mmCIF file of C-alpha atoms in Angstrom:
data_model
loop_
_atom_site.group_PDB
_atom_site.id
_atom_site.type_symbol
_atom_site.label_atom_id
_atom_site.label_comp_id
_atom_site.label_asym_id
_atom_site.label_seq_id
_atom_site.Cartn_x
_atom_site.Cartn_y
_atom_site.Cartn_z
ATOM 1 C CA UNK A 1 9.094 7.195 -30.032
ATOM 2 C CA UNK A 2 10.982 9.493 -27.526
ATOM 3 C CA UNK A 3 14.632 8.820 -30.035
ATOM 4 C CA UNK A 4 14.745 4.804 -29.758
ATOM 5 C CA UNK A 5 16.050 4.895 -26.091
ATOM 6 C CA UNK A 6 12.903 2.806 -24.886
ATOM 7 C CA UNK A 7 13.388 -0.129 -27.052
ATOM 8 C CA UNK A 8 15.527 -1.949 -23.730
ATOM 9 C CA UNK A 9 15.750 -1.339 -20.233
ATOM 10 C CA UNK A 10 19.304 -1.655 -20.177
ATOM 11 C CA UNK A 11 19.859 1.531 -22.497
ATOM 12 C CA UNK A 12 20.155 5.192 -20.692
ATOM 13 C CA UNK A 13 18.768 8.356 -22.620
ATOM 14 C CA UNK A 14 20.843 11.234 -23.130
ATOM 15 C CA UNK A 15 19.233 12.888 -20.168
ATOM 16 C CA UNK A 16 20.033 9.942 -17.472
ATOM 17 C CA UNK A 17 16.294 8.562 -17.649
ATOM 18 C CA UNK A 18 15.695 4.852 -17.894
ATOM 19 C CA UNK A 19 12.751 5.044 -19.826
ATOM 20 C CA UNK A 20 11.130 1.543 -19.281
ATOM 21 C CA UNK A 21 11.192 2.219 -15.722
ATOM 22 C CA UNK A 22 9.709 5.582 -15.796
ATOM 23 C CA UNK A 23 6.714 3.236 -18.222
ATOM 24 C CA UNK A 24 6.518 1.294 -15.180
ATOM 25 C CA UNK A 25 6.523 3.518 -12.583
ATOM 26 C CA UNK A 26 3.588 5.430 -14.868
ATOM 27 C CA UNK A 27 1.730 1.770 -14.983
ATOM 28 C CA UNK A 28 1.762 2.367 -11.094
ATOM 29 C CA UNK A 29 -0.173 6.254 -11.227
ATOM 30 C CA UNK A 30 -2.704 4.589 -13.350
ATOM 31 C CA UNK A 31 -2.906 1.702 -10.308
ATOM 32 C CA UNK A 32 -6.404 1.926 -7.976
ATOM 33 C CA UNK A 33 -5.750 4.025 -4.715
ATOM 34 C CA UNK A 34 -3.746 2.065 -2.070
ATOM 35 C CA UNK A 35 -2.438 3.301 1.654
ATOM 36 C CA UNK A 36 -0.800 2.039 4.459
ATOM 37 C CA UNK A 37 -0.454 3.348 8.365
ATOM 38 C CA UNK A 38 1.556 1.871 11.214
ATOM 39 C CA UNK A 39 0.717 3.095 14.467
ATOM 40 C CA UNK A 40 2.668 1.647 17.770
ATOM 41 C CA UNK A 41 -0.312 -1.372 17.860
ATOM 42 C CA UNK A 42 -0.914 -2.320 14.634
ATOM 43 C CA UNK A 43 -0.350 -1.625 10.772
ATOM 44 C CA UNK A 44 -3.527 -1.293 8.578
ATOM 45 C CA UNK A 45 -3.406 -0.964 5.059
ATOM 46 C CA UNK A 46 -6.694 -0.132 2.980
ATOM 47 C CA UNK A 47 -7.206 -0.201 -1.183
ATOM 48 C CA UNK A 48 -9.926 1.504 -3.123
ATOM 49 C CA UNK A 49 -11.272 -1.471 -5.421
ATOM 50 C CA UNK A 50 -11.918 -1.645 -8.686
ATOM 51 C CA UNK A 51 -16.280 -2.242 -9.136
ATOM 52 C CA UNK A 52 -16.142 -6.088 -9.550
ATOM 53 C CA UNK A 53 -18.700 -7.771 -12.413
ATOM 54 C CA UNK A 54 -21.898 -9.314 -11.174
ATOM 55 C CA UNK A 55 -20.903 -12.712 -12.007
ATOM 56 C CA UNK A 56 -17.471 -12.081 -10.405
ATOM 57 C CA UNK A 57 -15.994 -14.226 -7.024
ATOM 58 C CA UNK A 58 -15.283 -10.814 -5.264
ATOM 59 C CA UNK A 59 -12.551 -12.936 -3.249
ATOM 60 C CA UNK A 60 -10.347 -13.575 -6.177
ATOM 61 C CA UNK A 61 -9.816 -9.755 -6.809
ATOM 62 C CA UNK A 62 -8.237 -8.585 -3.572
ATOM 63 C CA UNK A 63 -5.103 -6.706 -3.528
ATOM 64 C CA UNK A 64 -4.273 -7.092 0.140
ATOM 65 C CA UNK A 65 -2.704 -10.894 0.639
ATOM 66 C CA UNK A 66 -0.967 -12.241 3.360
ATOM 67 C CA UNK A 67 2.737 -13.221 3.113
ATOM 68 C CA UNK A 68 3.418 -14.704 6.554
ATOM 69 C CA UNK A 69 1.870 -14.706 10.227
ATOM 70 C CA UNK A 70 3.497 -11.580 10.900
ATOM 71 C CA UNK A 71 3.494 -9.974 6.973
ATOM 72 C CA UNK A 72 1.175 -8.298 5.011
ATOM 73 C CA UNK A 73 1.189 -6.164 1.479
ATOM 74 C CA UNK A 74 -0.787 -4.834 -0.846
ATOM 75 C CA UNK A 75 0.081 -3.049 -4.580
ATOM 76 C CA UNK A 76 -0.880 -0.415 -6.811
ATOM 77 C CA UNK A 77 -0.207 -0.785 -10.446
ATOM 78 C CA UNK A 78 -0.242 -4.056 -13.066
ATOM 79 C CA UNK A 79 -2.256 -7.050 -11.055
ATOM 80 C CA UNK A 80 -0.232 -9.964 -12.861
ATOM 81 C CA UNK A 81 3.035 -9.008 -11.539
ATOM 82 C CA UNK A 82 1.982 -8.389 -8.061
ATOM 83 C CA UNK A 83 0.841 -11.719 -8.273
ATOM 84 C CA UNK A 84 4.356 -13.058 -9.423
ATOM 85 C CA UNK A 85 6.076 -10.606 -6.516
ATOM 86 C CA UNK A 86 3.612 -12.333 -3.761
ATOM 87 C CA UNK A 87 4.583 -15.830 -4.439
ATOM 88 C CA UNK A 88 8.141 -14.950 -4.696
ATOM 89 C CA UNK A 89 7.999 -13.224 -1.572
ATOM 90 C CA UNK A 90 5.954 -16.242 0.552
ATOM 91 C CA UNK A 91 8.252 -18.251 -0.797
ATOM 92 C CA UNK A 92 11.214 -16.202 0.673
ATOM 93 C CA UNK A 93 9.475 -16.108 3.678
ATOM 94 C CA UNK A 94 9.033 -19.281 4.246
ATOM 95 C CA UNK A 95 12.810 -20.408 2.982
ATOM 96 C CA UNK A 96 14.021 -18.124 5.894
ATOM 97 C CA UNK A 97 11.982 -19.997 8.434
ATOM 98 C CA UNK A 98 13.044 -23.166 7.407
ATOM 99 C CA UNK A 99 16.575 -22.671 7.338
ATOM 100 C CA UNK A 100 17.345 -19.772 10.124
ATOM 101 C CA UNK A 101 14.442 -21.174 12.066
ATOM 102 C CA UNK A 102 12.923 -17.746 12.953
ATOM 103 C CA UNK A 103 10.262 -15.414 10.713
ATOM 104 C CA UNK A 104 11.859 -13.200 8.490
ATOM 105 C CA UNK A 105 11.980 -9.631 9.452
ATOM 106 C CA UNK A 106 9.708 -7.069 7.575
ATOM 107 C CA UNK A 107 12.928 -5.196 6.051
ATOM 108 C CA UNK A 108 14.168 -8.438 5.158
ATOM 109 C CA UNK A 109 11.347 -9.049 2.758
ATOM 110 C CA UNK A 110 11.329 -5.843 1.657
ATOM 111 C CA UNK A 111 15.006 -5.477 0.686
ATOM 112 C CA UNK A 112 14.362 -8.968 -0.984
ATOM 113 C CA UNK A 113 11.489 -7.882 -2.700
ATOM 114 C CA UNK A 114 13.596 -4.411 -4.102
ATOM 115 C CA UNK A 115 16.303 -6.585 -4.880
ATOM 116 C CA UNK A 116 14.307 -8.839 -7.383
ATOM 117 C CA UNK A 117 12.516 -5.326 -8.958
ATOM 118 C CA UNK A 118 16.009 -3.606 -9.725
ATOM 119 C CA UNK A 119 17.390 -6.840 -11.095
ATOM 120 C CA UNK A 120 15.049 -6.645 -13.676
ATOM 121 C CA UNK A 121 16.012 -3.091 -14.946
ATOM 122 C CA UNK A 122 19.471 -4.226 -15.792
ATOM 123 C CA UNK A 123 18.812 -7.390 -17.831
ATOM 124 C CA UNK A 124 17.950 -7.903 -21.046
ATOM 125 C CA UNK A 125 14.992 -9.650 -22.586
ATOM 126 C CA UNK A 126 12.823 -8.369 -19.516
ATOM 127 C CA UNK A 127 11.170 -5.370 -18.428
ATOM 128 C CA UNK A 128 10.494 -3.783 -14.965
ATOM 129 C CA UNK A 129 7.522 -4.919 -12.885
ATOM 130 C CA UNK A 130 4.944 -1.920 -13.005
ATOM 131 C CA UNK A 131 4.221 -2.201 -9.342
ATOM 132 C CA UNK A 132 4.525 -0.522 -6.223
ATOM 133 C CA UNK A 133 4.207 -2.337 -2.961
ATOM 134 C CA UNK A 134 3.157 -1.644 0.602
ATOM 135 C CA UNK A 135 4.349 -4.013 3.078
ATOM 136 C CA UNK A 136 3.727 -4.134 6.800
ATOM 137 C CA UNK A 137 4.201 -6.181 9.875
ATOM 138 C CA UNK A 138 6.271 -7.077 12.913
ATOM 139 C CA UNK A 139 9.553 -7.672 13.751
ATOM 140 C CA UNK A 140 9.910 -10.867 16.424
ATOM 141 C CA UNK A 141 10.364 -8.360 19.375
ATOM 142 C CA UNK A 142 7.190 -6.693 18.248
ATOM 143 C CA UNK A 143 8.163 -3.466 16.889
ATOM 144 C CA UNK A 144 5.887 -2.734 13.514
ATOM 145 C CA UNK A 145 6.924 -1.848 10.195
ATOM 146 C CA UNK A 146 5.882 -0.229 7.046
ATOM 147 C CA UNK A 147 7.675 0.208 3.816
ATOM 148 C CA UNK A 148 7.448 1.134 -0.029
ATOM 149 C CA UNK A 149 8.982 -0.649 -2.644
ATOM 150 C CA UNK A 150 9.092 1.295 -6.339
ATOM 151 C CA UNK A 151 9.477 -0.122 -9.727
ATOM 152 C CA UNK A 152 13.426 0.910 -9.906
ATOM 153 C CA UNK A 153 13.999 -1.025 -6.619
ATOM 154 C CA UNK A 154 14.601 1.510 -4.320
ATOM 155 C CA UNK A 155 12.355 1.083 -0.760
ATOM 156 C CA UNK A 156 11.677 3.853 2.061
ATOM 157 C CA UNK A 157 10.209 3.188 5.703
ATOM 158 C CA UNK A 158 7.086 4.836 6.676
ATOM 159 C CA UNK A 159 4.956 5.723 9.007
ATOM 160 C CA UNK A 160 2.137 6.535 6.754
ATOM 161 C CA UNK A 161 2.030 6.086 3.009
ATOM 162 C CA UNK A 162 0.145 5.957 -0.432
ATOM 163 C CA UNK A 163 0.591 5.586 -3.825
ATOM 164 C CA UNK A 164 -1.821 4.742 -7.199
ATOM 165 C CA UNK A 165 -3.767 7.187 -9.233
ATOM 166 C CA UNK A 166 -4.688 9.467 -6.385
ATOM 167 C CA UNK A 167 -1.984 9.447 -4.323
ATOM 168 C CA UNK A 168 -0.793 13.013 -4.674
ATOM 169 C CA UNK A 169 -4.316 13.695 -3.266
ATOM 170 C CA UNK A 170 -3.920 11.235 -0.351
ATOM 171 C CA UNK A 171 -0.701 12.102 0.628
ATOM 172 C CA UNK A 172 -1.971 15.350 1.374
ATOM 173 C CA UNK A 173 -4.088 14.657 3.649
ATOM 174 C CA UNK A 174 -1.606 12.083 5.536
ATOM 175 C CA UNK A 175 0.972 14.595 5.753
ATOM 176 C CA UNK A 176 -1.821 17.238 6.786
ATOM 177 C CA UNK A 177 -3.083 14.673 10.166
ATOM 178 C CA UNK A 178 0.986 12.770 10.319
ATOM 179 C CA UNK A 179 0.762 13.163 14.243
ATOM 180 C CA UNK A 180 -2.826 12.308 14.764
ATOM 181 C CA UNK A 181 -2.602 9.300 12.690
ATOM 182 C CA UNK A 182 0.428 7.644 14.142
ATOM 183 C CA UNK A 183 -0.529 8.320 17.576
ATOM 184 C CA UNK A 184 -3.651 6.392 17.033
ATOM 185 C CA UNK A 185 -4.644 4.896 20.422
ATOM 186 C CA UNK A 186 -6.363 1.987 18.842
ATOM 187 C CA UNK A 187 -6.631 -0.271 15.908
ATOM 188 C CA UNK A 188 -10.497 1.376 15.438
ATOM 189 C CA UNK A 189 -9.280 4.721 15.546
ATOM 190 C CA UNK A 190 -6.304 3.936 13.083
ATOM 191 C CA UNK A 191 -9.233 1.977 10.652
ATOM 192 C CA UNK A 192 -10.960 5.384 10.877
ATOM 193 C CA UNK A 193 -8.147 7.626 9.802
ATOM 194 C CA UNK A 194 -7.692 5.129 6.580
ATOM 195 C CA UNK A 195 -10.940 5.200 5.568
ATOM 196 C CA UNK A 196 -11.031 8.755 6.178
ATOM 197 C CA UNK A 197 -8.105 9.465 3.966
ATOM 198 C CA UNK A 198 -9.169 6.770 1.369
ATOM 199 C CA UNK A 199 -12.998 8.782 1.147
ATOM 200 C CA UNK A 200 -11.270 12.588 1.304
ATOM 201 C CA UNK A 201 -9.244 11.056 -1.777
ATOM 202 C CA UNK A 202 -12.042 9.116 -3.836
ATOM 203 C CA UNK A 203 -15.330 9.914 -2.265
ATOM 204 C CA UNK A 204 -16.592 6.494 -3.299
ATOM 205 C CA UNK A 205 -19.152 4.454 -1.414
ATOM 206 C CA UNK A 206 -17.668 2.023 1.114
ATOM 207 C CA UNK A 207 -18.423 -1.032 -0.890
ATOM 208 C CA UNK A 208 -15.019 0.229 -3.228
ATOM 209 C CA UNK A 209 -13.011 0.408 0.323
ATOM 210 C CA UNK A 210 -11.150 -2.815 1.780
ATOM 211 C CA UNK A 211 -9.577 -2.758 4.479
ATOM 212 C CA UNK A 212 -7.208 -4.983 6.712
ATOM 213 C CA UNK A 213 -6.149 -4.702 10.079
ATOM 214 C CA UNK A 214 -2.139 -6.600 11.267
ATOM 215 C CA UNK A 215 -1.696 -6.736 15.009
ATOM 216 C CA UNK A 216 1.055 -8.527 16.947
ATOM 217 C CA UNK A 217 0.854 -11.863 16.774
ATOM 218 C CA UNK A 218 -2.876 -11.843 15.891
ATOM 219 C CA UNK A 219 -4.316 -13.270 12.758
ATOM 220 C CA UNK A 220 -4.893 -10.869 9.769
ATOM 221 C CA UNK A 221 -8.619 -9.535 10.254
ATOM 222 C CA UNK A 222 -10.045 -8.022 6.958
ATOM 223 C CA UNK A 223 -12.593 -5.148 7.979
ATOM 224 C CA UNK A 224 -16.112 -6.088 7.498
ATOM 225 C CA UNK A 225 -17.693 -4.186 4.867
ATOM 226 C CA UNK A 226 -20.581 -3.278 7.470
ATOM 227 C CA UNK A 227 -17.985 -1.492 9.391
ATOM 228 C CA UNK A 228 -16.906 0.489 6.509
ATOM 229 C CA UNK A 229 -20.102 1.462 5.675
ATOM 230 C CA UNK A 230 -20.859 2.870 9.161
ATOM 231 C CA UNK A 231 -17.661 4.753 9.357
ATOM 232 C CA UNK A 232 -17.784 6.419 5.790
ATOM 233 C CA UNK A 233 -21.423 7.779 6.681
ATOM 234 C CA UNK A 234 -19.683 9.076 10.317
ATOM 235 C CA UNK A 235 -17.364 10.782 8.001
ATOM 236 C CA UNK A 236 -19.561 11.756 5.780
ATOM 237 C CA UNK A 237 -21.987 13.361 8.876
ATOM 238 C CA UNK A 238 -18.534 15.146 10.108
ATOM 239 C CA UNK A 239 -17.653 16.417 7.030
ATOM 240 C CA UNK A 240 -20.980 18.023 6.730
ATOM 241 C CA UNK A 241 -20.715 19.327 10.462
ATOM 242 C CA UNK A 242 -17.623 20.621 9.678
ATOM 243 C CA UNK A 243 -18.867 22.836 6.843
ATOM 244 C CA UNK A 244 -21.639 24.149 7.956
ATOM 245 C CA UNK A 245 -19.987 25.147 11.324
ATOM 246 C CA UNK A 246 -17.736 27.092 8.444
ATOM 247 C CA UNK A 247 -20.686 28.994 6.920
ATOM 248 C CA UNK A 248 -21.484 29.950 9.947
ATOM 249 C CA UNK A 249 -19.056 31.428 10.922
ATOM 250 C CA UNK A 250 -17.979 32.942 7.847
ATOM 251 C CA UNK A 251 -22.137 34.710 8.449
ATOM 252 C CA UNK A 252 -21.105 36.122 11.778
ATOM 253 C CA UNK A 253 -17.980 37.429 10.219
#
């Protein structure tokens, strides 16, 4: 027991840590592999799934949900209390409709969303929710968002982000192609740096990837898993390329 100070979540330890958050922000390294990317078209976010049992209805096990038309998120970290931050959200988003008459805005959400984490690391007789969230979508004059929510409550806008038990890894590699990525000329090519980044991290087969794709007042489209498949073995093909044009030039040198 690190001296009693993570028996509440209300109680600081002598160094300034809130212990029960740092648990849950832990609960969210352990979380499967999630990343987002908004370019100027479109927002996809992909997740590297857990392998689902045989006798399993694949559909109840996906981490990217729908919050409104123009909303989308997806979570790394403890299932059940995603679950409890996705209704609470919809149901935001669909109070603001009815009484403003207008979809909520994508920072809206968000700031609602980080507003009901951090009240639960000052309360007693609760604990933190161990999840980090990814939402994306568009404002009503089209301009696309992405942002992070943490367990403590704090939230960042992105252009490109990750988080989950390989994130350090991914993050790497979005920092590494920033410029390429958000300058994406199409939803296709966008879906192609994701999967990319999600197979440099993993290097699973395609059948752990899913993938969703938010455009401007479009429906949500999830990305077929055939479409997956053929880009992870184009990636796979380029990565090999790429390698072997290093050999041989590392021969001529």
């Amino acid at each position: 027991m690190p001296g009693g100070y993570d028996g509440a979540v209300t109680i600081y330890s002598p160094d300034g840590h809130l212990l029960q958050v740092e648990y849950a922000q832990e609960a969210v390294r352990k979380g499967s592999t999630v990343v987002g990317l908004r370019t100027k078209d479109c927002i996809v976010l992909g997740v590297e799934k857990k392998a689902a049992d045989t006798l399993q209805i694949e559909r109840t096990a996906r981490k990217i949900r729908k919050l409104d038309d123009h909303l989308i998120i997806t979570f790394a970290g403890l299932t059940a209390d995603a679950r409890i931050l996705v209704n609470r959200a919809r149901s935001e988003a669909q109070s603001h409709r009815l009484n403003f008459e207008r979809p909520a805005t994508v920072e809206y959400i968000t700031r609602y969303l980080a507003k009901l984490k951090q009240n639960y690391t000052q309360s007693n007789g609760r604990r933190p929710f161990g999840v980090s969230c990814l939402i994306g979508g568009f404002d009503a004059d089209g301009q696309p968002h992405l942002y992070q929510t943490e367990p403590s409550g704090i939230y960042y806008e992105w252009s490109a982000n990750t988080t989950g038990r390989l994130g350090k890894t991914m993050r790497e590699y979005l920092e590494k192609n920033a410029s390429d990525m958000a300058s994406s000329p199409d939803d296709a090519t966008a879906v192609k740096h994701v999967v990319r980044a999600l197979f440099t991290a993993t290097a699973l087969n395609a059948n752990f990837y899913e993938l969703a794709v938010l455009k401007y007042q479009q429906p949500l489209e999830m990305v077929s898993p055939a479409v997956v498949a053929h880009l992870v073995q184009v990636i796979k093909q380029e990565n090999a390329e790429e390698e072997a044009a290093k050999q041989k030039q590392r021969g001529k040198s």
